[in-house]
Structure formats: structure tokens, C-alpha cells
mmCIF file of C-alpha atoms and ligand atoms in Angstrom:
data_model
loop_
_atom_site.group_PDB
_atom_site.id
_atom_site.type_symbol
_atom_site.label_atom_id
_atom_site.label_comp_id
_atom_site.label_asym_id
_atom_site.label_seq_id
_atom_site.Cartn_x
_atom_site.Cartn_y
_atom_site.Cartn_z
ATOM 1 C CA UNK A 1240 -0.271 0.155 0.048
ATOM 2 C CA UNK A 1241 1.338 3.273 -1.021
ATOM 3 C CA UNK A 1242 0.570 6.389 1.661
ATOM 4 C CA UNK A 1243 1.505 9.776 1.261
ATOM 5 C CA UNK A 1244 1.655 13.068 3.015
ATOM 6 C CA UNK A 1245 1.375 16.553 1.063
ATOM 7 C CA UNK A 1246 2.546 19.044 3.715
ATOM 8 C CA UNK A 1247 2.392 22.552 3.647
ATOM 9 C CA UNK A 1248 0.961 25.890 4.774
ATOM 10 C CA UNK A 1249 -2.199 25.775 2.978
ATOM 11 C CA UNK A 1250 -2.803 29.494 4.257
ATOM 12 C CA UNK A 1251 -5.501 29.005 2.641
ATOM 13 C CA UNK A 1252 -5.847 25.946 0.337
ATOM 14 C CA UNK A 1253 -5.584 26.842 -3.161
ATOM 15 C CA UNK A 1254 -7.231 25.897 -6.614
ATOM 16 C CA UNK A 1255 -3.537 25.354 -6.951
ATOM 17 C CA UNK A 1256 -3.041 22.657 -3.625
ATOM 18 C CA UNK A 1257 -6.540 21.334 -4.657
ATOM 19 C CA UNK A 1258 -5.329 20.238 -7.904
ATOM 20 C CA UNK A 1259 -2.286 18.470 -6.903
ATOM 21 C CA UNK A 1260 -4.114 17.111 -4.227
ATOM 22 C CA UNK A 1261 -6.796 15.680 -6.773
ATOM 23 C CA UNK A 1262 -3.850 14.464 -9.038
ATOM 24 C CA UNK A 1263 -1.515 12.525 -6.270
ATOM 25 C CA UNK A 1264 -4.367 11.327 -4.578
ATOM 26 C CA UNK A 1265 -5.055 9.009 -7.895
ATOM 27 C CA UNK A 1266 -1.738 8.252 -7.835
ATOM 28 C CA UNK A 1267 -1.649 6.441 -4.258
ATOM 29 C CA UNK A 1268 -3.757 4.448 -1.973
ATOM 30 C CA UNK A 1269 -4.258 6.492 1.039
ATOM 31 C CA UNK A 1270 -2.948 10.500 0.834
ATOM 32 C CA UNK A 1271 -2.664 12.598 4.140
ATOM 33 C CA UNK A 1272 -2.942 16.457 3.681
ATOM 34 C CA UNK A 1273 -0.598 17.832 6.805
ATOM 35 C CA UNK A 1274 -1.234 21.546 7.595
ATOM 36 C CA UNK A 1275 1.495 23.021 9.424
ATOM 37 C CA UNK A 1276 2.116 24.772 12.757
ATOM 38 C CA UNK A 1277 4.953 26.937 12.004
ATOM 39 C CA UNK A 1278 5.344 29.017 15.249
ATOM 40 C CA UNK A 1279 8.005 31.766 13.875
ATOM 41 C CA UNK A 1280 5.792 32.496 11.433
ATOM 42 C CA UNK A 1281 1.904 34.258 11.889
ATOM 43 C CA UNK A 1282 -0.725 32.865 9.747
ATOM 44 C CA UNK A 1283 -3.900 34.532 8.451
ATOM 45 C CA UNK A 1284 -6.037 32.385 8.905
ATOM 46 C CA UNK A 1285 -5.681 29.918 12.325
ATOM 47 C CA UNK A 1286 -5.272 26.079 12.222
ATOM 48 C CA UNK A 1287 -8.504 24.954 12.710
ATOM 49 C CA UNK A 1288 -9.600 27.393 10.008
ATOM 50 C CA UNK A 1289 -7.504 25.890 7.631
ATOM 51 C CA UNK A 1290 -7.752 22.300 8.420
ATOM 52 C CA UNK A 1291 -11.448 22.963 8.087
ATOM 53 C CA UNK A 1292 -11.297 24.806 4.549
ATOM 54 C CA UNK A 1293 -9.599 22.047 3.806
ATOM 55 C CA UNK A 1294 -12.279 18.911 5.300
ATOM 56 C CA UNK A 1295 -15.104 20.610 3.188
ATOM 57 C CA UNK A 1296 -12.800 20.633 -0.387
ATOM 58 C CA UNK A 1297 -11.831 17.120 0.206
ATOM 59 C CA UNK A 1298 -15.010 15.343 0.982
ATOM 60 C CA UNK A 1299 -15.460 14.075 -2.285
ATOM 61 C CA UNK A 1300 -11.924 12.471 -1.925
ATOM 62 C CA UNK A 1301 -12.746 9.134 0.275
ATOM 63 C CA UNK A 1302 -8.897 8.258 0.300
ATOM 64 C CA UNK A 1303 -7.826 11.994 1.427
ATOM 65 C CA UNK A 1304 -7.166 12.954 4.930
ATOM 66 C CA UNK A 1305 -6.217 16.462 6.967
ATOM 67 C CA UNK A 1306 -4.531 16.630 10.197
ATOM 68 C CA UNK A 1307 -1.658 19.526 11.677
ATOM 69 C CA UNK A 1308 1.689 18.499 12.363
ATOM 70 C CA UNK A 1309 4.696 20.107 14.011
ATOM 71 C CA UNK A 1310 8.469 19.721 14.010
ATOM 72 C CA UNK A 1311 10.210 18.324 10.591
ATOM 73 C CA UNK A 1312 8.027 16.442 7.831
ATOM 74 C CA UNK A 1313 10.079 13.297 8.024
ATOM 75 C CA UNK A 1314 8.443 12.865 11.539
ATOM 76 C CA UNK A 1315 5.002 13.720 10.281
ATOM 77 C CA UNK A 1316 5.639 11.114 7.562
ATOM 78 C CA UNK A 1317 6.696 8.182 9.672
ATOM 79 C CA UNK A 1318 3.930 9.106 12.275
ATOM 80 C CA UNK A 1319 1.594 8.576 9.745
ATOM 81 C CA UNK A 1320 3.329 4.925 7.780
ATOM 82 C CA UNK A 1321 4.180 6.998 4.583
ATOM 83 C CA UNK A 1322 7.201 6.906 2.748
ATOM 84 C CA UNK A 1323 6.415 10.009 0.043
ATOM 85 C CA UNK A 1324 6.086 13.354 0.416
ATOM 86 C CA UNK A 1325 4.155 15.308 -2.425
ATOM 87 C CA UNK A 1326 5.089 18.803 -3.372
ATOM 88 C CA UNK A 1327 3.791 21.283 -5.967
ATOM 89 C CA UNK A 1328 6.587 22.894 -8.219
ATOM 90 C CA UNK A 1329 4.728 25.904 -10.219
ATOM 91 C CA UNK A 1330 8.222 27.206 -11.491
ATOM 92 C CA UNK A 1331 11.489 27.179 -11.845
ATOM 93 C CA UNK A 1332 11.981 29.710 -8.907
ATOM 94 C CA UNK A 1333 10.541 26.556 -6.749
ATOM 95 C CA UNK A 1334 12.742 24.424 -7.964
ATOM 96 C CA UNK A 1335 16.130 25.414 -6.295
ATOM 97 C CA UNK A 1336 14.793 25.602 -2.551
ATOM 98 C CA UNK A 1337 12.408 22.397 -3.488
ATOM 99 C CA UNK A 1338 15.767 20.485 -4.869
ATOM 100 C CA UNK A 1339 17.007 21.577 -1.572
ATOM 101 C CA UNK A 1340 14.454 20.646 1.224
ATOM 102 C CA UNK A 1341 13.830 16.992 -0.465
ATOM 103 C CA UNK A 1342 17.367 16.421 -0.836
ATOM 104 C CA UNK A 1343 17.519 17.113 3.369
ATOM 105 C CA UNK A 1344 14.610 14.829 4.251
ATOM 106 C CA UNK A 1345 16.179 12.408 1.834
ATOM 107 C CA UNK A 1346 19.427 12.417 3.429
ATOM 108 C CA UNK A 1347 17.960 12.548 7.141
ATOM 109 C CA UNK A 1348 14.980 9.326 6.384
ATOM 110 C CA UNK A 1349 16.102 7.688 3.276
ATOM 111 C CA UNK A 1350 13.426 5.582 3.349
ATOM 112 C CA UNK A 1351 10.936 8.236 2.004
ATOM 113 C CA UNK A 1352 10.853 9.660 -0.972
ATOM 114 C CA UNK A 1353 9.908 12.921 -2.611
ATOM 115 C CA UNK A 1354 7.419 12.870 -5.767
ATOM 116 C CA UNK A 1355 6.905 16.417 -7.379
ATOM 117 C CA UNK A 1356 4.237 17.181 -9.330
ATOM 118 C CA UNK A 1357 4.372 20.243 -12.020
ATOM 119 C CA UNK A 1358 1.464 22.602 -11.773
ATOM 120 C CA UNK A 1359 -1.230 22.296 -14.129
ATOM 121 C CA UNK A 1360 -0.919 25.917 -16.618
ATOM 122 C CA UNK A 1361 -3.605 27.397 -15.220
ATOM 123 C CA UNK A 1362 -3.056 27.744 -11.717
ATOM 124 C CA UNK A 1363 1.030 28.129 -12.572
ATOM 125 C CA UNK A 1364 0.839 32.293 -10.940
ATOM 126 C CA UNK A 1365 -1.084 31.081 -7.796
ATOM 127 C CA UNK A 1366 -0.072 31.052 -4.369
ATOM 128 C CA UNK A 1367 -1.756 31.346 -1.236
ATOM 129 C CA UNK A 1368 0.127 34.636 -0.504
ATOM 130 C CA UNK A 1369 -1.482 36.561 -4.246
ATOM 131 C CA UNK A 1370 -4.618 34.982 -3.504
ATOM 132 C CA UNK A 1371 -4.783 36.789 0.100
ATOM 133 C CA UNK A 1372 -3.354 40.424 -1.684
ATOM 134 C CA UNK A 1373 -5.957 40.007 -4.418
ATOM 135 C CA UNK A 1374 -8.627 39.537 -2.015
ATOM 136 C CA UNK A 1375 -7.377 42.054 0.664
ATOM 137 C CA UNK A 1376 -7.831 45.021 -2.012
ATOM 138 C CA UNK A 1377 -11.199 43.340 -2.608
ATOM 139 C CA UNK A 1378 -10.386 41.563 -6.194
ATOM 140 C CA UNK A 1379 -12.604 38.935 -7.540
ATOM 141 C CA UNK A 1380 -10.773 35.349 -6.451
ATOM 142 C CA UNK A 1381 -13.233 33.119 -7.188
ATOM 143 C CA UNK A 1382 -10.929 32.031 -9.918
ATOM 144 C CA UNK A 1383 -8.099 31.132 -7.817
ATOM 145 C CA UNK A 1384 -10.085 29.626 -4.424
ATOM 146 C CA UNK A 1385 -12.796 26.800 -3.831
ATOM 147 C CA UNK A 1386 -16.341 29.146 -2.897
ATOM 148 C CA UNK A 1387 -15.559 28.267 1.297
ATOM 149 C CA UNK A 1388 -12.533 29.515 0.989
ATOM 150 C CA UNK A 1389 -13.356 32.414 -0.751
ATOM 151 C CA UNK A 1390 -16.274 33.418 1.883
ATOM 152 C CA UNK A 1391 -13.221 32.735 4.590
ATOM 153 C CA UNK A 1392 -11.186 35.401 2.413
ATOM 154 C CA UNK A 1393 -14.069 37.966 2.632
ATOM 155 C CA UNK A 1394 -15.149 37.366 6.390
ATOM 156 C CA UNK A 1395 -11.621 38.073 7.035
ATOM 157 C CA UNK A 1396 -11.065 41.041 5.135
ATOM 158 C CA UNK A 1397 -14.099 42.511 4.963
ATOM 159 C CA UNK A 1398 -16.286 41.578 8.163
ATOM 160 C CA UNK A 1399 -18.797 44.278 8.026
ATOM 161 C CA UNK A 1400 -19.963 44.208 4.325
ATOM 162 C CA UNK A 1401 -20.523 40.208 5.581
ATOM 163 C CA UNK A 1402 -22.646 41.076 8.204
ATOM 164 C CA UNK A 1403 -24.584 43.523 6.638
ATOM 165 C CA UNK A 1404 -25.223 40.560 3.799
HETATM 166 P P1 ADP B 1628 5.105 25.870 1.717
HETATM 167 O O1 ADP B 1628 4.853 26.969 3.328
HETATM 168 O O2 ADP B 1628 5.294 24.540 2.346
HETATM 169 O O3 ADP B 1628 5.540 26.107 0.824
HETATM 170 P P2 ADP B 1628 2.445 25.673 0.365
HETATM 171 O O4 ADP B 1628 0.885 26.241 1.566
HETATM 172 O O5 ADP B 1628 2.472 27.772 0.227
HETATM 173 O O6 ADP B 1628 3.090 25.302 1.687
HETATM 174 O O7 ADP B 1628 2.052 25.176 -0.633
HETATM 175 C C1 ADP B 1628 2.119 23.753 0.283
HETATM 176 C C2 ADP B 1628 3.351 23.208 -1.652
HETATM 177 O O8 ADP B 1628 2.057 22.581 -2.299
HETATM 178 C C3 ADP B 1628 4.161 23.510 -1.752
HETATM 179 O O9 ADP B 1628 4.961 22.440 -2.443
HETATM 180 C C4 ADP B 1628 3.797 24.278 -3.090
HETATM 181 O O10 ADP B 1628 4.758 24.494 -4.440
HETATM 182 C C5 ADP B 1628 2.436 23.557 -3.426
HETATM 183 N N1 ADP B 1628 1.625 24.881 -4.391
HETATM 184 C C6 ADP B 1628 1.538 25.762 -3.664
HETATM 185 N N2 ADP B 1628 0.579 26.212 -4.580
HETATM 186 C C7 ADP B 1628 0.476 25.831 -5.680
HETATM 187 C C8 ADP B 1628 0.356 25.713 -6.923
HETATM 188 N N3 ADP B 1628 -0.689 26.745 -7.728
HETATM 189 N N4 ADP B 1628 0.857 24.663 -8.333
HETATM 190 C C9 ADP B 1628 1.498 23.829 -8.199
HETATM 191 N N5 ADP B 1628 1.406 23.562 -6.754
HETATM 192 C C10 ADP B 1628 1.522 24.556 -5.605
#
């Protein structure tokens, strides 16, 4: 049985992430999305909010689950009996840091392999940061994130207009 983890900040989950989740869940038996609790960064959404948003979008995917983790990705893989780490590659700019992370992880835990999925072209430019920037200025993010995430972004940046609705 092949079990994989897909680690990341997912602050918040985008259609780019969802594309990687759907595609990778087809090539493994089980996929566990790992939402990283990074104490050095102040996230826009709490861990619970990020987990809830992901739970909603993976409802139709029976072999996908989500949980949070702290610490090293390879430890999260070990705890879940997973020997594959899924990562997405958008552009060459991702390549250098992703290669470094993958090589570090492999030297710490040789049993764990990193599997890369190249982004679907329509999501190549998409990142959680870009989505938040557009949402902050009131732009339309419906093509970038699932509906529930769009609503969460509106609530976060325009709480008063939500109350008026
Ligand atoms: P991190 O903080 O670990 O980079 P992210 O939530 O930003 O976490 O991303 C998690 C993973 O998803 C990373 O491997 C990242 O490259 C990938 N990813 C993010 N956005 C996209 C996208 N639009 N297309 C493909 N992969 C993506």
C-alpha cells in the first residue's frame, strides 16, 4: 500500500493545491494532507480554520484526510507510516528550494521519497500569498480558491460587509 503526505502551510488552500491533491490522490492509496504549525510565522488563518477549509474541499475524495503537524516533515511522514512526500512545483523559482528540502529530507530519512507534481498551467502563478493580496483589495478570487475559502477571505478582510448581507 502506498501512503503519502502532502505538507504545507495552506494559508489558505487554493485551487492550485486542490489540483495537486486530486492528481496525487489518484496515484497513491492514501493521502494525508499535513497542515504545518509554524511558530515562527503568524498565519492569516488559524490551524482550525485552515483544517476546516481543507476538510470541506476534500469531502468527495475518500482516500484523502487532513491533520496538522509541528516539527519536521519526515517525522510527520513516519508517524503516518507514509513513505512518500508530495510537493508541487510551479516554476523554476520553486525548484531550487524544493530540491534542497527534498535532499535534506532524504538524507534524514532515506526510506522517504519526495514526489513532485508540476502545476497545471492555469494555476502556475497561484500562491496563497497572491490570493490574499487580491482578496485584501477586494478583488475577485473566485477563479483561484474554492467557494468556502472565498467566503472565509471575505469574512477576514471585509467583516462588516458580511454582516450587512
Ligand atoms: P509551503 O509554505 O510549504 O510552501 P504552501 O501551502 O505554500 O506551503 O504549498 C504547499 C505545496 O503546494 C508546495 O509544494 C507548493 O509548491 C505547492 N503549491 C502551492 N501552490 C501551488 C500551485 N498553484 N500549483 C502547484 N503547486 C502548488
